[in-house]
Tab-separated table of C-alpha atoms in Angstrom:
chain	number	residue	atom	x	y	z
A	26	ASN	CA	124.358	0.596	-49.514
A	27	ALA	CA	126.846	-1.662	-51.450
A	28	GLY	CA	128.290	0.951	-53.938
A	29	VAL	CA	129.513	-1.153	-56.863
A	30	THR	CA	129.476	-4.802	-56.742
A	31	GLN	CA	131.108	-7.450	-59.330
A	32	THR	CA	130.948	-10.797	-60.054
A	33	PRO	CA	132.564	-12.964	-59.987
A	34	LYS	CA	135.902	-12.103	-58.132
A	35	PHE	CA	138.087	-14.437	-59.658
A	36	GLN	CA	137.801	-16.416	-62.878
A	37	VAL	CA	139.873	-18.924	-64.885
A	38	LEU	CA	139.349	-19.466	-68.580
A	39	LYS	CA	140.896	-21.618	-71.669
A	40	THR	CA	141.792	-19.651	-74.686
A	41	GLY	CA	138.446	-19.145	-76.710
A	42	GLN	CA	136.121	-19.553	-73.771
A	43	SER	CA	133.477	-17.014	-73.548
A	44	MET	CA	132.137	-15.223	-69.954
A	45	THR	CA	130.605	-12.223	-69.145
A	46	LEU	CA	131.403	-10.144	-66.272
A	47	GLN	CA	128.926	-8.718	-64.417
A	48	CYS	CA	128.563	-4.925	-62.523
A	49	ALA	CA	125.857	-3.267	-60.770
A	50	GLN	CA	125.741	-0.191	-58.569
A	51	ASP	CA	123.285	1.018	-56.355
A	52	MET	CA	123.807	4.614	-55.879
A	53	ASN	CA	121.626	5.811	-58.811
A	54	HIS	CA	124.396	6.855	-60.876
A	55	ASN	CA	123.829	7.603	-64.816
A	56	SER	CA	127.378	6.610	-66.157
A	57	MET	CA	129.332	3.475	-65.852
A	58	TYR	CA	132.483	2.373	-66.929
A	59	TRP	CA	134.684	-0.837	-67.581
A	60	TYR	CA	138.401	-0.686	-66.993
A	61	ARG	CA	141.531	-3.393	-67.205
A	62	GLN	CA	144.620	-2.950	-64.952
A	63	ASP	CA	147.902	-4.457	-66.049
A	64	PRO	CA	150.983	-4.127	-64.121
A	65	GLY	CA	152.803	-0.778	-65.131
A	66	MET	CA	150.322	0.463	-67.394
A	67	GLY	CA	147.688	1.936	-65.036
A	68	LEU	CA	143.893	1.613	-65.473
A	69	ARG	CA	142.712	1.706	-69.306
A	70	LEU	CA	139.145	2.378	-70.126
A	71	ILE	CA	137.308	-0.458	-72.086
A	72	TYR	CA	133.740	0.804	-72.575
A	73	TYR	CA	131.751	3.210	-71.225
A	74	SER	CA	128.083	3.966	-70.913
A	75	ALA	CA	127.212	7.593	-70.543
A	76	SER	CA	123.822	6.743	-69.421
A	77	GLU	CA	121.108	4.065	-69.861
A	78	GLY	CA	120.888	3.016	-73.422
A	79	THR	CA	124.091	4.051	-74.917
A	80	THR	CA	127.667	2.712	-74.913
A	81	ASP	CA	131.037	3.792	-76.332
A	82	LYS	CA	134.077	2.693	-77.023
A	83	GLY	CA	137.208	3.567	-74.874
A	84	GLU	CA	140.750	3.252	-75.400
A	85	VAL	CA	140.972	-0.864	-75.658
A	86	PRO	CA	137.579	-2.166	-76.938
A	87	ASN	CA	138.755	-4.893	-79.365
A	88	GLY	CA	137.784	-8.267	-77.697
A	89	TYR	CA	135.016	-7.232	-75.579
A	90	ASN	CA	131.177	-6.281	-75.929
A	91	VAL	CA	129.317	-4.573	-73.399
A	92	SER	CA	125.513	-4.315	-72.349
A	93	ARG	CA	123.777	-1.668	-70.300
A	94	LEU	CA	121.015	-3.623	-68.923
A	95	ASN	CA	119.278	-1.098	-67.067
A	96	LYS	CA	120.281	2.112	-65.102
A	97	ARG	CA	121.921	-0.296	-62.431
A	98	GLU	CA	123.927	-2.711	-64.325
A	99	PHE	CA	126.430	-3.347	-66.999
A	100	SER	CA	128.311	-6.019	-68.365
A	101	LEU	CA	131.528	-7.027	-69.981
A	102	ARG	CA	131.614	-10.311	-72.344
A	103	LEU	CA	134.409	-11.529	-73.584
A	104	GLU	CA	133.225	-13.583	-76.692
A	105	SER	CA	136.653	-15.682	-77.121
A	106	ALA	CA	139.176	-15.217	-74.681
A	107	ALA	CA	143.058	-14.724	-75.394
A	108	PRO	CA	146.142	-14.624	-73.140
A	109	SER	CA	146.347	-10.934	-73.772
A	110	GLN	CA	143.103	-10.456	-71.929
A	111	THR	CA	144.510	-11.997	-68.402
A	112	SER	CA	144.187	-9.014	-66.060
A	113	VAL	CA	142.161	-7.312	-63.407
A	114	TYR	CA	138.606	-5.948	-64.667
A	115	PHE	CA	137.114	-2.922	-62.692
A	116	CYS	CA	133.816	-1.230	-63.017
A	117	ALA	CA	133.250	2.232	-61.973
A	118	SER	CA	130.363	4.633	-61.759
A	119	SER	CA	129.728	8.329	-61.568
A	120	ARG	CA	126.714	10.287	-60.951
A	121	ASP	CA	126.743	11.914	-64.600
A	122	ARG	CA	128.977	11.871	-67.861
A	123	GLY	CA	130.349	15.371	-67.042
A	124	ILE	CA	131.472	14.325	-63.708
A	125	GLY	CA	134.269	11.905	-64.701
A	126	TYR	CA	136.390	13.162	-62.164
A	127	GLU	CA	134.533	11.316	-59.395
A	128	GLN	CA	134.078	7.632	-60.026
A	129	TYR	CA	133.758	4.917	-57.780
A	130	PHE	CA	135.020	1.489	-58.213
A	131	GLY	CA	134.264	-2.021	-57.543
A	132	PRO	CA	136.161	-4.515	-56.031
A	133	GLY	CA	137.339	-5.912	-59.412
A	134	THR	CA	137.427	-9.646	-61.200
A	135	ARG	CA	140.649	-11.270	-61.641
A	136	LEU	CA	140.867	-13.096	-65.062
A	137	THR	CA	143.310	-15.475	-65.926
A	138	VAL	CA	143.216	-16.800	-69.610
A	139	THR	CA	145.423	-19.987	-70.049
B	13	GLN	CA	155.621	9.320	-74.204
B	14	LYS	CA	152.632	7.997	-71.851
B	15	GLU	CA	150.379	10.936	-70.733
B	16	VAL	CA	150.689	10.282	-67.213
B	17	GLU	CA	154.096	9.256	-65.494
B	18	GLN	CA	154.622	8.025	-61.770
B	19	ASP	CA	157.421	6.359	-59.893
B	20	PRO	CA	156.239	2.927	-59.391
B	21	GLY	CA	158.268	3.013	-56.157
B	22	PRO	CA	157.972	0.974	-53.674
B	23	LEU	CA	158.707	3.777	-51.492
B	24	SER	CA	159.040	2.669	-47.850
B	25	VAL	CA	158.769	5.264	-44.925
B	26	PRO	CA	158.804	5.331	-41.094
B	27	GLU	CA	155.081	5.866	-39.385
B	28	GLY	CA	155.023	9.552	-38.804
B	29	ALA	CA	156.929	10.787	-41.793
B	30	ILE	CA	155.624	13.187	-44.259
B	31	VAL	CA	155.454	11.088	-47.508
B	32	SER	CA	155.343	12.990	-51.142
B	33	LEU	CA	154.231	11.284	-54.260
B	34	ASN	CA	154.362	12.732	-57.476
B	35	CYS	CA	153.196	12.610	-60.932
B	36	THR	CA	154.282	14.220	-64.287
B	37	TYR	CA	152.314	14.821	-67.371
B	38	SER	CA	152.869	15.621	-71.017
B	39	ASN	CA	149.369	17.162	-71.751
B	40	SER	CA	149.072	21.121	-71.068
B	41	ALA	CA	145.336	20.709	-71.731
B	42	PHE	CA	144.625	18.635	-68.645
B	43	GLN	CA	142.695	20.667	-66.269
B	44	TYR	CA	141.108	17.859	-63.523
B	45	PHE	CA	143.578	15.977	-61.526
B	46	MET	CA	142.927	13.243	-59.142
B	47	TRP	CA	144.449	11.170	-56.807
B	48	TYR	CA	142.999	7.673	-55.971
B	49	ARG	CA	144.184	5.272	-53.169
B	50	GLN	CA	144.196	1.422	-53.986
B	51	TYR	CA	144.494	-1.094	-51.280
B	52	SER	CA	146.255	-4.493	-52.352
B	53	ARG	CA	143.434	-6.513	-54.122
B	54	LYS	CA	140.975	-4.110	-53.837
B	55	GLY	CA	139.608	-1.288	-56.189
B	56	PRO	CA	140.359	2.505	-56.501
B	57	GLU	CA	139.054	4.787	-53.979
B	58	LEU	CA	138.975	8.438	-54.832
B	59	LEU	CA	140.805	10.614	-52.361
B	60	MET	CA	140.478	13.972	-53.717
B	61	TYR	CA	140.210	15.868	-56.966
B	62	THR	CA	141.332	19.403	-57.853
B	63	TYR	CA	140.616	21.675	-60.759
B	64	SER	CA	143.495	23.627	-62.452
B	65	SER	CA	146.185	24.958	-60.365
B	66	GLY	CA	146.457	25.277	-56.496
B	67	ASN	CA	146.044	23.277	-53.544
B	68	LYS	CA	143.681	21.276	-51.860
B	69	GLU	CA	143.797	19.834	-48.331
B	70	ASP	CA	141.524	17.294	-46.428
B	71	GLY	CA	142.471	16.098	-43.263
B	72	ARG	CA	146.289	14.708	-43.581
B	73	PHE	CA	146.174	14.825	-47.269
B	74	THR	CA	147.079	17.567	-49.140
B	75	ALA	CA	147.169	17.688	-53.429
B	76	GLN	CA	149.168	20.259	-55.472
B	77	VAL	CA	149.271	21.220	-58.564
B	78	ASP	CA	151.792	22.835	-60.799
B	79	LYS	CA	150.558	23.664	-64.104
B	80	SER	CA	153.353	25.742	-65.394
B	81	SER	CA	155.560	22.444	-64.685
B	82	LYS	CA	153.124	19.950	-65.383
B	83	TYR	CA	153.788	18.223	-61.820
B	84	ILE	CA	151.113	17.009	-59.747
B	85	SER	CA	151.779	15.977	-55.879
B	86	LEU	CA	150.198	14.454	-53.047
B	87	PHE	CA	151.479	15.073	-49.612
B	88	ILE	CA	150.764	12.758	-46.668
B	89	ARG	CA	151.342	14.103	-43.049
B	90	ASP	CA	151.709	11.882	-40.125
B	91	SER	CA	151.486	8.937	-42.099
B	92	GLN	CA	150.015	5.809	-40.616
B	93	PRO	CA	150.470	2.429	-41.410
B	94	SER	CA	146.865	2.204	-42.778
B	95	ASP	CA	148.299	4.395	-45.613
B	96	SER	CA	150.333	1.962	-46.754
B	97	ALA	CA	148.616	1.296	-50.411
B	98	THR	CA	149.102	2.004	-53.967
B	99	TYR	CA	148.188	5.758	-55.137
B	100	LEU	CA	147.301	6.634	-58.460
B	101	CYS	CA	147.281	10.052	-59.976
B	102	ALA	CA	144.557	10.654	-62.804
B	103	THR	CA	143.435	13.302	-64.936
B	104	LEU	CA	141.425	14.494	-67.774
B	105	LYS	CA	141.060	17.668	-69.919
B	106	THR	CA	137.487	18.479	-69.458
B	107	SER	CA	135.090	16.812	-66.890
B	108	TYR	CA	133.274	14.939	-70.039
B	109	ASP	CA	136.842	13.301	-71.243
B	110	LYS	CA	138.039	10.091	-70.661
B	111	VAL	CA	140.557	9.799	-67.563
B	112	ILE	CA	143.815	9.295	-67.769
B	113	PHE	CA	145.583	7.063	-65.160
B	114	GLY	CA	149.124	7.046	-64.007
B	115	PRO	CA	150.459	3.297	-63.015
B	116	GLY	CA	150.390	3.929	-59.527
B	117	THR	CA	153.181	4.422	-57.009
B	118	SER	CA	153.503	1.800	-53.581
B	119	LEU	CA	153.780	3.082	-50.663
B	120	SER	CA	154.757	1.195	-47.605
B	121	VAL	CA	154.446	3.112	-44.073
B	122	ILE	CA	156.478	0.726	-41.283
B	123	PRO	CA	155.370	1.085	-37.804
């Protein structure tokens, strides 16, 4: 039982390049989330998916898109990376949207945009 | 004003000490309060959550919420070097809302 997995672990992009961060969970959870973590800022919600087939914007969605590929997988895409998107990205899941207080996090992807 | 504030530390204590980690929040509508532990270069891990006011205990960890002063605390008894991590407090108004995280307090427990 791997929990929440993320790939890649590290990535360096040049400004303007695109990439997709992958996330998968094997806990049969309905809800999945993408956060970014910056020093002194705390975790901030980028997008979430309450259930398969739905996605909604969080606090800082600009510059990102998401796809809920199936119940297990939720990807985050940067279409044209900017230095301001240098951050650590975490995917999380919870059994349901209504149990947002019990989220399980992946190990993170460290992204640097030069 | 940030919705949830924490002293970033770092906080350094000797092994065996009682540790007190604290957060303040601004919105009296918050009802759920969580503590996450995050080891260096790892994802956050839920330690415990409480609903409304009161205390909750889990082993060496006790979470306390004082809604009258908008203050949440995490106490760690008999602290161990393995407790060295960043501790994030978090809150939400209802179980369906987005979670608001504090920036975290870095704790080092020195053997």
